[in-house]
Short mmCIF file of C-alpha atoms in Angstrom, two decimals:
data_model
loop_
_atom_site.label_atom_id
_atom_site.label_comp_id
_atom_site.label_asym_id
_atom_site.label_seq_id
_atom_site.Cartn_x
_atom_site.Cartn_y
_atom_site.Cartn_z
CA UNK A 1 0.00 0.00 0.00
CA UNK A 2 1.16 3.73 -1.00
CA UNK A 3 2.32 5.88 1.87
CA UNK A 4 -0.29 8.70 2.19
CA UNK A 5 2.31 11.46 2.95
CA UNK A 6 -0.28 14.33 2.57
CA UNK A 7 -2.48 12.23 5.61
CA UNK A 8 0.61 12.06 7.66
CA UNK A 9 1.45 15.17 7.32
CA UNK A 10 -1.52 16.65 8.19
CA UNK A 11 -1.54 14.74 11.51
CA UNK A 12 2.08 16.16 12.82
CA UNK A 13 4.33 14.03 11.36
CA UNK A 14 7.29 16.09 9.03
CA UNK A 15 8.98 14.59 6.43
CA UNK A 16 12.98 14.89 6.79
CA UNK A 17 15.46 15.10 3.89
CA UNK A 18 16.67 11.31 5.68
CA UNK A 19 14.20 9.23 3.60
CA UNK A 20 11.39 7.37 6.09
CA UNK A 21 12.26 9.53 8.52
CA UNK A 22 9.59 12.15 10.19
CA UNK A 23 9.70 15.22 13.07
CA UNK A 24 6.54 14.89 15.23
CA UNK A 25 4.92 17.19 16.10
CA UNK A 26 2.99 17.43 18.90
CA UNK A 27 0.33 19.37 20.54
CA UNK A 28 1.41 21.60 23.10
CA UNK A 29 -1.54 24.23 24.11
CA UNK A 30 -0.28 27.26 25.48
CA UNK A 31 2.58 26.50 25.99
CA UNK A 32 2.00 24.24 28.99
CA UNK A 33 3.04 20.41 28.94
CA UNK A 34 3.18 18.65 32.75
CA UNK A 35 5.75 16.97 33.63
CA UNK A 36 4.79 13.31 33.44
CA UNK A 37 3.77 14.39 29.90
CA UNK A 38 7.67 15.65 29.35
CA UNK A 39 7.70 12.17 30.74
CA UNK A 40 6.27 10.67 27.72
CA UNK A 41 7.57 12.26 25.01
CA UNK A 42 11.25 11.72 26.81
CA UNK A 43 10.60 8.11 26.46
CA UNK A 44 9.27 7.82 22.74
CA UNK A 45 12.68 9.76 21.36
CA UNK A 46 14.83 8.00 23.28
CA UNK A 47 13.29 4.85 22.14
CA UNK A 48 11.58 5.89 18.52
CA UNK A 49 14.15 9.08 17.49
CA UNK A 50 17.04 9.71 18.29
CA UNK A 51 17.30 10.99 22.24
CA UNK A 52 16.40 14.72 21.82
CA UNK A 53 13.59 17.05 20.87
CA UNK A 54 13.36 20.16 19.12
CA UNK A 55 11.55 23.71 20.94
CA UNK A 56 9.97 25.42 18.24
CA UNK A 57 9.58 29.14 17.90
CA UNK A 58 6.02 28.88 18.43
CA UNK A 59 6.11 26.81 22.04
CA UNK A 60 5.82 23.54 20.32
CA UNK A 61 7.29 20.81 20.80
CA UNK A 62 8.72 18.15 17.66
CA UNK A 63 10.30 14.88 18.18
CA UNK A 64 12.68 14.18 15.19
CA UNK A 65 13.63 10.65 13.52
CA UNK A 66 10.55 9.06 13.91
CA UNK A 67 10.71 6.00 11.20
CA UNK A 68 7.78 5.58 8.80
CA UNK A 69 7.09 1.56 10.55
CA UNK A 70 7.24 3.47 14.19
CA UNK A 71 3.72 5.85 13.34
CA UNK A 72 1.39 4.01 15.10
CA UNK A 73 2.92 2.62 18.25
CA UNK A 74 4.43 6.16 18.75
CA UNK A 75 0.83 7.69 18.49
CA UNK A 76 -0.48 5.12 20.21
CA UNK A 77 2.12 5.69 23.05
CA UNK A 78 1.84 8.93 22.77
CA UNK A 79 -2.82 9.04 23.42
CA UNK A 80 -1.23 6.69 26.82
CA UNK A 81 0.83 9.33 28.20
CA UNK A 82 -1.28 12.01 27.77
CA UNK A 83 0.17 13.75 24.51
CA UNK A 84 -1.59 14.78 21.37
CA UNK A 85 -0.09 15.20 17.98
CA UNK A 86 -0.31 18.21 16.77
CA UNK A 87 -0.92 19.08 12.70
CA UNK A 88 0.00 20.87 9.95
CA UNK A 89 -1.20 21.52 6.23
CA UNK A 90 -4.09 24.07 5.82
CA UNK A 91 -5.62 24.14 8.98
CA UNK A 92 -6.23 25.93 12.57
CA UNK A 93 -2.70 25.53 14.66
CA UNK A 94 -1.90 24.73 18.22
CA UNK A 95 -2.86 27.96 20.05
CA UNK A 96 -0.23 29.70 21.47
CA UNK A 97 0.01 32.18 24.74
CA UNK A 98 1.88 33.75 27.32
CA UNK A 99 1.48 32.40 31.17
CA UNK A 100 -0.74 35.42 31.69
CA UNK A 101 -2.77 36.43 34.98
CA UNK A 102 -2.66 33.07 36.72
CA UNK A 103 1.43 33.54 36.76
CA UNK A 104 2.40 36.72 35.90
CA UNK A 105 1.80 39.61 37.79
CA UNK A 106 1.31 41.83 34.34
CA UNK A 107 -1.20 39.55 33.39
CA UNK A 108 -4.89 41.30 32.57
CA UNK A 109 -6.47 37.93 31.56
CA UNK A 110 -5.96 34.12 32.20
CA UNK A 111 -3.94 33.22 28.95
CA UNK A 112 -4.23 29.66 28.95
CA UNK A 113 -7.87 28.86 30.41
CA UNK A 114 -8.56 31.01 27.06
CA UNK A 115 -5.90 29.16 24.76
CA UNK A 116 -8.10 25.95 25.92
CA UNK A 117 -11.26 26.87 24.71
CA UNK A 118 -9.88 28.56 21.05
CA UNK A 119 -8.44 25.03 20.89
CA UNK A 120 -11.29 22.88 21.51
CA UNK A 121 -13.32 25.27 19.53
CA UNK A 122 -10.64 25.49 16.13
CA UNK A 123 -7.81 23.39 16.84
CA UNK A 124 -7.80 21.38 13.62
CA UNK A 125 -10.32 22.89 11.67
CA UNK A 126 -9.42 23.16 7.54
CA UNK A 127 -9.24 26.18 5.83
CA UNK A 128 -7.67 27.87 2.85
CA UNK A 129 -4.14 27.91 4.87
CA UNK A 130 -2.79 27.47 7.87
CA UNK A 131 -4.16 29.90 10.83
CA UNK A 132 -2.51 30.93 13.71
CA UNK A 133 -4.12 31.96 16.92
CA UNK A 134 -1.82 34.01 20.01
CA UNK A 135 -2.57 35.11 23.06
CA UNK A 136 -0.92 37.83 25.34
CA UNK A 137 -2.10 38.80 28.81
CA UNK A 138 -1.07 42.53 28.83
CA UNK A 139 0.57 44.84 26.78
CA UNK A 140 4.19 43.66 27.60
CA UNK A 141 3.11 41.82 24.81
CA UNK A 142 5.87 39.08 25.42
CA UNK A 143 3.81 36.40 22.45
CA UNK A 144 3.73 39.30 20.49
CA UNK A 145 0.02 39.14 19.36
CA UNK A 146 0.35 40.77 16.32
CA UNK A 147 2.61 38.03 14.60
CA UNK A 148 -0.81 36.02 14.48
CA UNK A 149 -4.09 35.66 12.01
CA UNK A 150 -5.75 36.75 14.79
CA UNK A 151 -3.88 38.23 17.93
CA UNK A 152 -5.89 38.45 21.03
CA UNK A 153 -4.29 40.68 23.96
CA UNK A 154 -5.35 41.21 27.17
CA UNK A 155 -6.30 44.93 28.87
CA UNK A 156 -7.82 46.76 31.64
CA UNK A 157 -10.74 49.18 30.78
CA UNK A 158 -10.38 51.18 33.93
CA UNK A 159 -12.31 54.10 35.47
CA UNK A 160 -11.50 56.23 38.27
CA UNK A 161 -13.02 56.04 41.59
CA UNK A 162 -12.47 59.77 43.53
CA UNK A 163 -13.99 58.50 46.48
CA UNK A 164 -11.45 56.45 47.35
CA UNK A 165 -8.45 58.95 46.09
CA UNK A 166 -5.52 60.46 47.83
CA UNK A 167 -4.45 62.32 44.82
CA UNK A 168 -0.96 60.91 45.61
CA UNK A 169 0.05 60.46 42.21
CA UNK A 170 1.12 57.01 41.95
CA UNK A 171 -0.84 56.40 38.77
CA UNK A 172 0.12 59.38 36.49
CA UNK A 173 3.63 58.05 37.03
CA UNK A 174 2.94 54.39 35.94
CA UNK A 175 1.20 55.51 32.81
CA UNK A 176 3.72 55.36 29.91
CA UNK A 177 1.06 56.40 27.20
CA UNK A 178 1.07 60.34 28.90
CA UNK A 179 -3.10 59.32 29.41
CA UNK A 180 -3.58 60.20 33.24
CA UNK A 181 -3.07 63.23 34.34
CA UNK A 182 -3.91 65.80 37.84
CA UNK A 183 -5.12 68.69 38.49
CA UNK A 184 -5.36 70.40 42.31
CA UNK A 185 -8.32 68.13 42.64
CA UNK A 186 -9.20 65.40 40.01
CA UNK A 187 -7.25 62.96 38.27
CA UNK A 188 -7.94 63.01 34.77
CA UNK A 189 -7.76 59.72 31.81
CA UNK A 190 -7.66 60.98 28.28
CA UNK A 191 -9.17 57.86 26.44
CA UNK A 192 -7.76 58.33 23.07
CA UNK A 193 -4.60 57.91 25.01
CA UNK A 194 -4.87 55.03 26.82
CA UNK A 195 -3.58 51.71 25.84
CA UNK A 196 -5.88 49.78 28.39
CA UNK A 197 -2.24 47.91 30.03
CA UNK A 198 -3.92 48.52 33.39
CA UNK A 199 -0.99 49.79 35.23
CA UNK A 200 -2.72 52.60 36.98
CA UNK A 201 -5.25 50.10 38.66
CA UNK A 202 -2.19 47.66 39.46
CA UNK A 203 -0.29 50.36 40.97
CA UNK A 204 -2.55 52.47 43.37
CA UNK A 205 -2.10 51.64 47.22
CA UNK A 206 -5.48 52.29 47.71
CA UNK A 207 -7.94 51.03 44.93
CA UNK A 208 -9.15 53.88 43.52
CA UNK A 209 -8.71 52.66 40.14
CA UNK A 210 -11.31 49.90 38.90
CA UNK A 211 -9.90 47.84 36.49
CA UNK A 212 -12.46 45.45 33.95
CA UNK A 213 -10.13 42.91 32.17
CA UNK A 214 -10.92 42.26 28.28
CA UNK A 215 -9.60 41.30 24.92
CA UNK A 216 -8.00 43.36 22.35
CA UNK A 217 -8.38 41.87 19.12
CA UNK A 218 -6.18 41.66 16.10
CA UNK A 219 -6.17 40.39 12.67
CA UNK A 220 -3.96 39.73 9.73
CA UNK A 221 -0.66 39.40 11.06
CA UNK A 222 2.24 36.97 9.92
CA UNK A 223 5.47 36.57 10.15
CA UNK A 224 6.86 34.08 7.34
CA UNK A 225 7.27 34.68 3.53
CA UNK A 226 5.23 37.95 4.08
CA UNK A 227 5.84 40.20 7.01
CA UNK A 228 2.51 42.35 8.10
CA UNK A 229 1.23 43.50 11.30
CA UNK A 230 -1.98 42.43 12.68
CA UNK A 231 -4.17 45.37 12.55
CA UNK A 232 -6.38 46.31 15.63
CA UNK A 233 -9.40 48.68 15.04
CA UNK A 234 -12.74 46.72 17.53
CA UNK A 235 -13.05 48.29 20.96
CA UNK A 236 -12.10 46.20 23.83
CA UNK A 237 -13.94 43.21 24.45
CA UNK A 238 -15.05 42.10 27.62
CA UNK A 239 -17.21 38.86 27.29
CA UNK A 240 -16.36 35.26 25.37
CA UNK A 241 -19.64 35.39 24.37
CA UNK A 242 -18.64 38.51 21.77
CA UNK A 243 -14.99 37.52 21.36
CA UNK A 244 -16.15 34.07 19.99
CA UNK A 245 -18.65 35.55 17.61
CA UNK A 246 -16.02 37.61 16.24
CA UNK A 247 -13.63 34.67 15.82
CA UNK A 248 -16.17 32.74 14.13
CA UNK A 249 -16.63 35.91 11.84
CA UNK A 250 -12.77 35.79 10.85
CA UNK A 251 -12.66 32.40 9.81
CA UNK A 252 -15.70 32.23 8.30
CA UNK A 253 -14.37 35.43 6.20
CA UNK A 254 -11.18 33.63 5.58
CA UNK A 255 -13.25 30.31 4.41
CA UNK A 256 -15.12 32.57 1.84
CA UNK A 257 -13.02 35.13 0.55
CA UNK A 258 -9.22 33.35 0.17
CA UNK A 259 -8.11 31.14 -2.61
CA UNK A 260 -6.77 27.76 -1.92
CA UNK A 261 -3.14 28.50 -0.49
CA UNK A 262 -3.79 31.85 0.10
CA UNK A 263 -3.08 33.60 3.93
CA UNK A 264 -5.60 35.28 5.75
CA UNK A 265 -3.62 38.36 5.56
CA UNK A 266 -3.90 38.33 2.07
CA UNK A 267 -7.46 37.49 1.50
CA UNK A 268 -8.33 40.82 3.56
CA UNK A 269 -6.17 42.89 0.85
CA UNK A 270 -7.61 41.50 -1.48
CA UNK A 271 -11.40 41.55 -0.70
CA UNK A 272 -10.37 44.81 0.97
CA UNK A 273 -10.12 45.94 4.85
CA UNK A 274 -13.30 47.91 4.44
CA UNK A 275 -15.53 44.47 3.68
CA UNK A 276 -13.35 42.97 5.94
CA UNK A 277 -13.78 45.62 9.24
CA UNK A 278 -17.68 45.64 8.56
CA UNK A 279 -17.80 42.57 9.07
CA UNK A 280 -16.24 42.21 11.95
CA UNK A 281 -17.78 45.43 13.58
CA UNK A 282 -21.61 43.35 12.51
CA UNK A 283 -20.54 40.58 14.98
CA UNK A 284 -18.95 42.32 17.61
CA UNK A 285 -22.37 44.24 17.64
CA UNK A 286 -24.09 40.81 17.44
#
């Protein structure tokens, strides 16, 4: 029987220039493995490959020298330990993301509770090319959202409470975006300034800054063959509920508008960031 190289492909496993001879790659979401599943994949190189693994730029993890007779008792002891593959081809990646609130004390949202869901909802799913999803909990923006199809970042929509206000000026000085400022008697938050990062409301001693986590959504970027910027232009999103709709909307878009082989980044130039923004403004509306 013919080797279906496109099939094995498209569940993780690489073809090397050493003939019969295949990378793994597996499904790491987030960025998070534990350690009896570091375990597992220790134990299948050093007894399918060839005793190491490779980190990949985007937190995954590939096991190289996996022979063409070894597929399915490595995937089958791989499902034992607790290890997915991962895929490739024209599909939704493994979603990537910082360690976020839970870990990090910049964190505006819980990164990987979120990089969960995307991949249970997409992880997989064919479209006209691959499609990358990353998530970043504040605007440190250490995943660097923007490299993505569709970037999601996490921010503070904050308001000012003068109740509970000293005035002492803690927060104009942690604002790098020049957005806060104070008078004799008020402190004052010029919106088309602020970058919603949240540090005013993480750095007052006395909570007078109320801080509502969300997502800040971008779209477009990638970082291979073609270098663009994911652009951001929705307000802040504070509800799943809204941020899912809009994901839908984006691959849905993608499905219709791209050729076969095409990026998402390119299908929106192409169909034009006008049709494309609508459409995502109709959906974040709902």
């Amino acid at each position: 029987m013919a080797t279906d190289y496109k099939a094995l492909k498209n569940g993780g496993f690489m073809r090397q220039v050493q003939k019969n001879n295949f990378s793994l790659r597996l499904k790491v979401v987030g960025g998070n493995l534990t350690a009896d599943q570091l375990l597992t994949v220790a134990e299948i190189s050093k007894k399918y490959g060839d005793g190491y693994v490779h980190l990949t730029s985007r937190q995954g993890v590939e096991i190289p020298f996996i022979k063409l007779n070894d597929v399915e008792p490595v995937k089958a002891e791989l499902k034992a330990g607790g290890v997915d593959t991962g895929v490739c081809g024209p599909r939704v990646r493994t979603v990537t993301a910082c360690q976020g609130s839970k870990i990090c004390s910049s964190g505006c949202i819980d990164t990987y509770s979120l990089a969960v869901e995307i991949s249970d909802r997409y992880f997989g799913r064919a479209l006209p090319h691959k499609f990358k999803f990353g998530i970043t909990g504040c605007m440190n923006n250490c995943l660097k959202a923007e490299e993505n199809d569709l970037g999601i970042k996490g921010g503070y929509a904050v308001e000012w409470l003068p109740d509970a206000c000293t005035l002492c000026g803690v927060c104009s000085k942690a604002c790098r975006e020049g957005a806060i400022t104070q008078t004799d008697s008020a402190i004052l938050l010029d919106e088309s300034k602020c970058n919603h990062c949240g540090r005013c409301a993480k750095s007052c001693p006395f909570d007078a800054w109320k801080g509502e986590p969300g997502y800040l959504l971008s779209f477009g970027g990638t970082f291979g063959n073609l270098i663009a910027k994911g652009e951001q232009f929705l307000p802040i999103i504070h509800d799943k509920e809204t941020l899912f709709r809009v994901a839908d909307a984006a691959l849905a878009f993608f499905d219709q508008h791209a050729k076969p082989s095409e990026r998402f980044r390119v299908a929106i130039d192409r169909a034009g960031w006008d049709v494309f923004q609508s459409e995502m403004e109709a959906a974040y509306r709902g």
